[in-house]
Amino acid sequence: MSIKTNLAIIKARVARAAERVGRDPKQVKLLVAGKYADVGQLEELIRAGQRLIGENRAQDLVKKYAVIGDQAEWHFIGHLQRNKVKDVVPLVTMLHSLDSLRLADELERQLKKINKVLPVLIEVNVAGEVTKSGISLQELDELVKHCHYLPHLKLKGLMTMNQHHFHTLRQLAKSYNLPELSMGTSQDFEVAIEEGATMIRLGRIVFLNPIV
């Protein structure tokens, strides 16, 4: 099966999941994680009408952007080291993984240099697992408030990786009046949609042959 066919199957599943809970499927954006794809596959993806692509690593983003450029809309979805911020922020239209005050300050510093306002999502580590990225629940409120003082960051929502925390994230986003929820991957995107995801991040499933 082609990537175009896979996308059609995925979009049908997205629509069914949304309709099960009375949501409009258009409320859910499909982001394809580029870490499973080479440049040729991403170009095929774009030809199939899928422009929203997320990268996990700064060096991969820079390399792929050099070839594809603005044919795609790039989001950064992985853990971002502060020393890579200057490489990433000129290329992306959203960051999904803000997880500390220090990263927020470095983003503000680099964005100010290029006079750019960047929409961001805070990655939340709901369970406080030390091996996982994301800010703890105890520190979340401080980071949300801090973002309001940084004119080049536009806080739009929250992100999480863990299926067990989708409902909690939805409640948190509602409490802060944040519109965007980035949650759900190839294994659990339908559950995420039912819990209110506005963006799902799919990787391998897009490129499988055949899709499962």
XYZ file of N, CA and C in Angstrom:
636
model
N 0.832 -1.199 0.000
C 0.000 0.000 0.000
C 0.871 1.255 0.000
N 0.355 2.320 -0.595
C 1.094 3.571 -0.659
C 0.838 4.412 0.588
N 1.684 5.405 0.776
C 1.486 6.347 1.875
C 0.138 7.050 1.725
N -0.228 7.379 0.494
C -1.515 8.043 0.243
C -2.680 7.167 0.708
N -2.596 5.863 0.411
C -3.645 4.931 0.846
C -3.683 4.829 2.365
N -2.508 4.721 2.974
C -2.441 4.663 4.440
C -3.081 5.893 5.083
N -2.793 7.067 4.519
C -3.372 8.298 5.063
C -4.894 8.271 4.993
N -5.426 7.759 3.896
C -6.883 7.686 3.748
C -7.494 6.764 4.805
N -6.833 5.626 5.054
C -7.315 4.691 6.081
C -7.264 5.343 7.462
N -6.162 6.020 7.755
C -6.003 6.685 9.054
C -7.062 7.770 9.239
N -7.291 8.571 8.199
C -8.274 9.658 8.316
C -9.684 9.119 8.537
N -9.976 7.969 7.951
C -11.282 7.340 8.192
C -11.404 6.905 9.651
N -10.321 6.371 10.214
C -10.331 5.973 11.628
C -10.449 7.193 12.539
N -9.776 8.275 12.166
C -9.891 9.528 12.923
C -11.342 9.995 12.938
N -11.965 9.969 11.774
C -13.350 10.432 11.663
C -14.291 9.593 12.523
N -14.110 8.280 12.487
C -14.982 7.405 13.288
C -14.798 7.653 14.784
N -13.534 7.820 15.207
C -13.265 8.073 16.631
C -13.893 9.389 17.078
N -13.783 10.413 16.243
C -14.366 11.713 16.585
C -15.889 11.625 16.661
N -16.462 10.954 15.676
C -17.928 10.875 15.622
C -18.503 10.073 16.787
N -17.727 9.120 17.309
C -18.201 8.328 18.454
C -18.492 9.193 19.674
N -17.780 10.303 19.783
C -17.976 11.183 20.947
C -18.570 12.536 20.538
N -19.163 12.574 19.359
C -19.859 13.776 18.918
C -18.962 14.933 18.538
N -17.734 14.633 18.118
C -16.804 15.683 17.702
C -16.753 15.780 16.181
N -16.427 16.957 15.695
C -16.182 17.157 14.273
C -14.761 16.676 13.972
N -14.576 15.735 13.035
C -13.221 15.264 12.705
C -12.267 16.385 12.302
N -12.803 17.496 11.823
C -11.953 18.624 11.418
C -11.276 19.286 12.615
N -11.746 18.965 13.822
C -11.117 19.508 15.033
C -9.796 18.811 15.362
N -9.498 17.720 14.668
C -8.300 16.918 14.965
C -7.286 17.068 13.838
N -6.116 17.604 14.160
C -5.041 17.737 13.171
C -4.151 16.495 13.231
N -3.802 15.996 12.062
C -2.891 14.854 11.953
C -1.477 15.365 11.714
N -0.589 15.053 12.650
C 0.831 15.374 12.509
C 1.584 14.064 12.304
N 2.415 14.010 11.274
C 3.197 12.802 11.007
C 4.609 12.987 11.557
N 5.026 12.060 12.412
C 6.374 12.100 12.990
C 7.389 11.657 11.943
N 8.313 12.547 11.626
C 9.246 12.280 10.542
C 10.414 11.389 10.900
N 10.534 10.994 12.175
C 11.718 10.217 12.564
C 11.734 8.837 11.926
N 10.583 8.373 11.439
C 10.521 7.055 10.805
C 10.687 7.144 9.289
N 10.911 8.341 8.765
C 10.881 8.532 7.313
C 12.140 9.218 6.809
N 12.537 8.847 5.600
C 13.611 9.580 4.936
C 12.995 10.719 4.119
N 13.844 11.509 3.490
C 13.368 12.677 2.750
C 12.424 12.268 1.625
N 12.747 11.179 0.930
C 11.895 10.711 -0.159
C 10.491 10.375 0.309
N 10.384 9.727 1.457
C 9.063 9.386 2.002
C 8.305 10.634 2.438
N 9.020 11.607 2.981
C 8.357 12.851 3.366
C 7.863 13.606 2.140
N 8.622 13.566 1.061
C 8.172 14.207 -0.177
C 6.922 13.519 -0.717
N 6.870 12.188 -0.608
C 5.666 11.452 -1.014
C 4.482 11.841 -0.134
N 4.752 12.019 1.140
C 3.730 12.440 2.098
C 3.136 13.785 1.683
N 3.996 14.716 1.331
C 3.551 16.055 0.931
C 2.738 15.989 -0.358
N 3.180 15.177 -1.299
C 2.412 15.015 -2.550
C 1.026 14.443 -2.278
N 0.907 13.663 -1.206
C -0.391 13.085 -0.832
C -1.255 14.074 -0.047
N -0.742 15.277 0.165
C -1.526 16.317 0.822
C -1.278 16.492 2.308
N -0.278 15.776 2.854
C 0.025 15.857 4.291
C 1.231 16.760 4.505
N 0.990 17.998 4.956
C 2.073 18.970 5.108
C 2.581 19.088 6.536
N 1.794 18.671 7.511
C 2.167 18.863 8.915
C 3.066 17.720 9.377
N 4.330 18.056 9.642
C 5.348 17.055 9.980
C 6.041 17.467 11.278
N 6.267 16.493 12.151
C 6.952 16.751 13.412
C 8.284 16.035 13.470
N 9.288 16.722 13.967
C 10.610 16.105 14.134
C 10.988 16.069 15.612
N 11.709 14.998 15.985
C 12.124 14.783 17.375
C 13.523 15.286 17.675
N 14.351 15.412 16.654
C 15.756 15.769 16.871
C 16.118 16.976 16.017
N 16.864 17.901 16.633
C 17.211 19.140 15.946
C 17.997 18.881 14.669
N 18.955 17.947 14.735
C 19.792 17.714 13.552
C 18.991 17.124 12.402
N 17.989 16.292 12.716
C 17.134 15.741 11.659
C 16.273 16.832 11.037
N 15.748 17.701 11.877
C 14.939 18.814 11.377
C 15.749 19.686 10.422
N 16.942 20.062 10.825
C 17.784 20.936 10.001
C 18.102 20.274 8.665
N 18.435 18.991 8.717
C 18.804 18.259 7.497
C 17.620 18.149 6.530
N 16.465 17.791 7.050
C 15.289 17.614 6.185
C 14.747 18.953 5.692
N 14.808 19.961 6.549
C 14.349 21.286 6.135
C 15.193 21.815 4.977
N 16.479 21.500 4.988
C 17.366 21.971 3.922
C 16.920 21.475 2.551
N 16.269 20.321 2.507
C 15.799 19.749 1.241
C 14.349 20.138 0.956
N 13.498 20.043 1.964
C 12.050 20.198 1.767
C 11.577 21.626 2.000
N 12.208 22.306 2.948
C 11.870 23.698 3.223
C 10.424 23.898 3.613
N 9.819 24.970 3.084
C 8.468 25.346 3.477
C 7.376 24.606 2.716
N 7.745 23.563 1.977
C 6.703 22.691 1.420
C 5.935 22.002 2.552
N 6.615 21.822 3.685
C 5.990 21.234 4.875
C 5.819 22.307 5.940
N 4.881 22.064 6.853
C 4.777 22.862 8.070
C 5.393 22.034 9.186
N 6.479 22.544 9.775
C 7.278 21.767 10.712
C 6.927 22.096 12.153
N 6.716 21.055 12.945
C 6.599 21.184 14.397
C 7.767 20.434 15.030
N 8.204 20.892 16.200
C 9.221 20.144 16.944
C 8.530 19.443 18.097
N 8.683 18.103 18.161
C 7.903 17.311 19.114
C 8.763 16.550 20.122
N 10.086 16.607 19.984
C 10.966 15.882 20.894
C 11.516 16.772 21.994
N 12.286 16.163 22.880
C 12.948 16.938 23.939
C 13.940 17.901 23.297
N 13.853 19.173 23.656
C 14.702 20.194 23.045
C 15.746 20.675 24.044
N 17.017 20.447 23.696
C 18.116 20.946 24.522
C 18.283 22.442 24.281
N 18.657 23.160 25.314
C 18.747 24.617 25.191
C 19.773 25.046 24.151
N 20.848 24.265 23.995
C 21.869 24.658 23.017
C 21.435 24.410 21.570
N 20.274 23.789 21.376
C 19.750 23.554 20.023
C 18.618 24.519 19.662
N 18.209 25.344 20.614
C 17.061 26.224 20.385
C 17.284 27.129 19.179
N 18.477 27.693 19.076
C 18.743 28.642 17.991
C 18.644 27.996 16.617
N 18.887 26.685 16.533
C 18.781 25.974 15.260
C 17.333 25.655 14.907
N 16.516 25.458 15.924
C 15.149 24.965 15.720
C 14.146 26.087 15.480
N 14.205 27.150 16.268
C 13.102 28.122 16.254
C 12.893 28.834 14.911
N 13.916 29.050 14.084
C 13.607 29.690 12.801
C 12.807 28.802 11.848
N 12.790 27.491 12.096
C 12.253 26.541 11.125
C 10.853 26.047 11.448
N 10.412 26.179 12.694
C 9.169 25.519 13.110
C 8.042 26.524 13.344
N 6.816 26.002 13.257
C 5.634 26.822 13.532
C 5.014 26.493 14.883
N 5.511 25.434 15.536
C 5.050 25.110 16.892
C 6.053 24.195 17.575
N 6.186 24.377 18.889
C 6.973 23.481 19.745
C 6.016 22.758 20.683
N 6.102 21.426 20.731
C 5.200 20.625 21.563
C 5.793 20.276 22.924
N 7.048 20.628 23.189
C 7.763 20.005 24.306
C 8.448 20.993 25.250
N 7.817 22.133 25.483
C 8.325 23.051 26.503
C 8.187 22.384 27.871
N 9.301 22.288 28.616
C 9.242 21.525 29.869
C 10.009 22.150 31.027
N 10.441 23.406 30.888
C 11.157 24.032 32.004
C 11.181 25.547 31.839
N 11.380 26.233 32.951
C 11.529 27.686 32.922
C 12.765 28.087 32.134
N 13.843 27.338 32.296
C 15.096 27.677 31.611
C 14.951 27.543 30.099
N 14.235 26.519 29.655
C 13.996 26.379 28.217
C 13.110 27.520 27.717
N 12.106 27.881 28.485
C 11.235 28.997 28.100
C 12.042 30.281 27.934
N 12.951 30.536 28.857
C 13.765 31.753 28.791
C 14.697 31.743 27.582
N 15.266 30.587 27.268
C 16.151 30.499 26.100
C 15.355 30.645 24.803
N 14.175 30.073 24.766
C 13.302 30.262 23.600
C 12.992 31.740 23.408
N 12.635 32.409 24.480
C 12.335 33.840 24.403
C 13.543 34.620 23.883
N 14.721 34.281 24.377
C 15.944 34.995 23.973
C 16.214 34.838 22.478
N 16.101 33.610 21.990
C 16.400 33.359 20.577
C 15.290 33.881 19.659
N 14.049 33.780 20.096
C 12.935 34.276 19.282
C 12.973 35.797 19.161
N 13.369 36.450 20.234
C 13.476 37.911 20.196
C 14.487 38.351 19.140
N 15.569 37.597 18.994
C 16.612 37.935 18.012
C 16.071 37.947 16.588
N 15.112 37.062 16.308
C 14.586 36.959 14.938
C 13.169 37.538 14.834
N 12.733 38.204 15.902
C 11.429 38.875 15.911
C 10.299 37.927 15.504
N 10.250 36.784 16.176
C 9.253 35.756 15.857
C 8.484 35.377 17.115
N 7.189 35.211 16.976
C 6.350 34.690 18.056
C 6.046 33.228 17.741
N 6.341 32.341 18.692
C 6.195 30.905 18.460
C 5.108 30.310 19.358
N 4.090 29.691 18.770
C 3.132 28.932 19.576
C 3.823 27.732 20.223
N 3.530 27.497 21.495
C 4.169 26.395 22.221
C 3.133 25.612 23.016
N 3.469 24.341 23.247
C 2.712 23.473 24.137
C 3.637 23.048 25.271
N 3.111 22.949 26.458
C 3.887 22.453 27.590
C 3.725 20.943 27.666
N 4.856 20.231 27.691
C 4.811 18.783 27.873
C 4.705 18.483 29.364
N 3.672 17.741 29.734
C 3.396 17.468 31.146
C 3.697 16.007 31.466
N 4.509 15.812 32.489
C 4.825 14.480 33.008
C 3.897 14.246 34.198
N 2.689 13.768 33.900
C 1.631 13.701 34.909
C 2.035 12.842 36.102
N 2.691 11.717 35.832
C 3.052 10.785 36.906
C 4.340 11.175 37.625
N 5.045 12.177 37.104
C 6.299 12.581 37.727
C 7.397 11.548 37.610
N 7.379 10.772 36.510
C 8.388 9.720 36.316
C 9.739 10.357 35.993
N 10.761 10.014 36.763
C 12.067 10.659 36.597
C 12.727 10.296 35.272
N 12.336 9.181 34.676
C 12.943 8.759 33.414
C 12.252 9.378 32.202
N 11.165 10.099 32.431
C 10.392 10.672 31.327
C 10.585 12.182 31.271
N 10.463 12.726 30.067
C 10.544 14.176 29.917
C 9.196 14.807 30.249
N 9.197 16.113 30.375
C 7.981 16.835 30.722
C 8.058 17.428 32.113
N 7.285 18.463 32.332
C 7.285 19.137 33.631
C 6.303 18.446 34.573
N 6.615 18.448 35.845
C 5.750 17.791 36.826
C 4.497 18.632 37.069
N 3.477 17.984 37.602
C 2.245 18.707 37.941
C 2.512 19.812 38.957
N 3.456 19.556 39.869
C 3.754 20.530 40.918
C 4.376 21.814 40.349
N 5.067 21.693 39.228
C 5.752 22.849 38.633
C 4.994 23.459 37.465
N 3.915 22.820 37.052
C 3.188 23.264 35.856
C 2.643 24.677 35.995
N 2.029 24.965 37.115
C 1.388 26.271 37.286
C 2.393 27.411 37.145
N 3.572 27.221 37.715
C 4.609 28.257 37.630
C 5.023 28.489 36.179
N 5.159 27.409 35.409
C 5.573 27.548 34.013
C 4.477 28.210 33.177
N 3.237 27.843 33.414
C 2.122 28.484 32.695
C 2.146 29.993 32.937
N 2.285 30.394 34.192
C 2.306 31.823 34.525
C 3.531 32.513 33.929
N 4.668 31.819 33.943
C 5.904 32.389 33.406
C 5.759 32.706 31.918
N 5.083 31.834 31.201
C 4.920 32.031 29.749
C 4.191 33.333 29.431
N 3.308 33.750 30.316
C 2.540 34.972 30.063
C 3.429 36.215 30.075
N 4.612 36.109 30.660
C 5.535 37.246 30.717
C 6.565 37.224 29.583
N 6.459 36.242 28.707
C 7.423 36.103 27.606
C 6.707 36.434 26.299
N 6.933 37.620 25.753
C 6.124 38.086 24.622
C 6.314 37.310 23.324
N 7.409 36.573 23.206
C 7.642 35.827 21.966
C 7.203 34.364 22.056
N 6.622 33.977 23.188
C 6.016 32.647 23.331
C 4.503 32.809 23.432
N 3.790 31.998 22.688
C 2.328 32.012 22.744
C 1.867 30.642 23.220
N 1.532 30.544 24.494
C 1.126 29.258 25.062
C -0.251 28.866 24.537
N -0.296 27.712 23.848
C -1.534 27.278 23.194
C -2.159 26.049 23.831
N -1.351 25.248 24.554
C -1.932 24.026 25.088
C -0.916 23.143 25.777
N -1.282 21.859 25.889
C -0.480 20.881 26.621
C -0.235 19.647 25.765
N 0.815 18.918 26.113
C 1.161 17.678 25.418
C 1.518 16.618 26.447
N 1.162 15.364 26.143
C 1.632 14.238 26.949
C 1.845 13.031 26.059
N 2.623 12.061 26.578
C 2.923 10.843 25.839
C 2.078 9.661 26.304
N 1.667 9.664 27.552
C 1.118 8.470 28.191
C -0.402 8.397 28.078
N -0.889 7.303 27.500
C -2.326 7.109 27.307
C -3.112 7.215 28.614
N -2.524 6.748 29.706
C -3.228 6.735 30.989
C -3.487 8.143 31.532
N -2.857 9.144 30.913
C -2.974 10.505 31.428
C -3.748 11.430 30.490
N -4.361 10.877 29.447
C -5.097 11.714 28.500
C -6.214 12.499 29.197
N -6.975 11.819 30.036
C -8.114 12.482 30.686
C -7.632 13.592 31.619
N -6.571 13.306 32.368
C -6.018 14.326 33.272
C -5.554 15.544 32.495
N -4.887 15.310 31.359
C -4.392 16.423 30.549
C -5.546 17.271 30.033
N -6.610 16.603 29.632
C -7.784 17.342 29.151
C -8.331 18.256 30.243
N -8.401 17.747 31.464
C -8.905 18.554 32.574
C -7.968 19.717 32.885
N -6.671 19.473 32.803
C -5.696 20.543 33.043
C -5.821 21.644 31.996
N -5.914 21.244 30.729
C -6.041 22.233 29.654
C -7.302 23.074 29.844
N -8.365 22.416 30.241
C -9.626 23.129 30.485
C -9.476 24.121 31.633
N -8.759 23.717 32.676
C -8.601 24.594 33.846
C -7.790 25.843 33.516
N -6.886 25.732 32.551
C -6.080 26.886 32.130
C -6.663 27.580 30.896
N -7.795 27.101 30.417
C -8.444 27.668 29.230
C -7.514 27.630 28.009
N -6.853 26.487 27.829
C -5.935 26.294 26.705
C -6.612 25.421 25.651
N -6.583 25.833 24.379
C -7.374 25.141 23.355
C -6.755 23.881 22.768
N -5.426 23.725 22.835
C -4.774 22.636 22.110
C -4.336 21.505 23.043
N -4.567 20.276 22.584
C -4.129 19.066 23.288
C -3.404 18.168 22.297
N -2.100 18.028 22.461
C -1.302 17.146 21.610
C -1.102 15.833 22.353
N -1.817 14.807 21.902
C -1.701 13.500 22.561
C -2.248 12.431 21.630
N -1.640 11.254 21.745
C -2.044 10.145 20.894
C -1.003 9.858 19.830
N -0.590 8.579 19.752
C 0.372 8.128 18.755
C -0.252 6.970 17.976
N 0.561 6.286 17.195
C 0.032 5.223 16.336
C -0.747 4.169 17.113
N -0.356 3.916 18.359
C -0.971 2.849 19.144
C -2.289 3.266 19.812
N -2.475 4.567 20.044
C -3.600 4.964 20.900
C -4.305 6.239 20.438
N -4.171 6.583 19.156
C -4.710 7.875 18.720
C -6.233 7.950 18.802
N -6.908 6.815 18.640
C -8.374 6.842 18.714
C -8.851 7.137 20.136
N -8.167 6.570 21.126
C -8.473 6.882 22.529
C -8.224 8.364 22.796
N -7.116 8.878 22.266
C -6.771 10.290 22.465
C -7.848 11.205 21.886
N -8.326 10.868 20.706
C -9.379 11.675 20.080
C -10.635 11.667 20.938
N -10.984 10.498 21.449
C -12.172 10.395 22.309
C -12.008 11.207 23.595
N -10.752 11.428 24.006
C -10.481 12.219 25.211
C -10.230 13.695 24.901
N -10.379 14.093 23.640
C -10.316 15.513 23.325
C -9.073 16.001 22.611
N -8.202 15.106 22.142
C -6.994 15.538 21.428
C -7.352 16.429 20.244
N -6.600 17.507 20.078
C -6.743 18.350 18.888
C -5.615 18.098 17.896
N -4.543 17.448 18.360
C -3.444 17.038 17.482
C -3.004 15.635 17.874
N -2.848 14.767 16.882
C -2.324 13.422 17.120
C -1.018 13.286 16.357
N -0.074 12.540 16.931
C 1.277 12.432 16.377
C 1.518 10.982 15.936
N 1.405 10.737 14.645
C 1.511 9.372 14.138
C 2.820 9.181 13.382
N 3.444 8.015 13.588
C 4.717 7.730 12.942
C 4.673 6.506 12.066
N 5.065 5.372 12.624
C 5.231 4.141 11.844
C 3.986 3.761 11.049
N 2.827 3.953 11.640
C 1.588 3.507 11.004
C 1.388 4.136 9.622
N 1.929 5.322 9.429
C 1.776 6.015 8.144
C 2.598 5.342 7.048
N 3.703 4.729 7.450
C 4.653 4.195 6.473
C 4.635 2.677 6.375
N 3.766 2.004 7.158
C 3.691 0.544 7.125
C 3.193 0.051 5.777
N 3.651 -1.122 5.396
C 3.194 -1.737 4.151
C 3.012 -3.233 4.374
N 1.781 -3.730 4.549
C 0.545 -2.935 4.566
C 0.284 -2.359 5.943
N -0.649 -1.415 5.989
C -1.043 -0.825 7.265
C -1.756 -1.881 8.104
N -1.626 -1.775 9.438
C -2.323 -2.723 10.317
C -3.329 -1.974 11.179
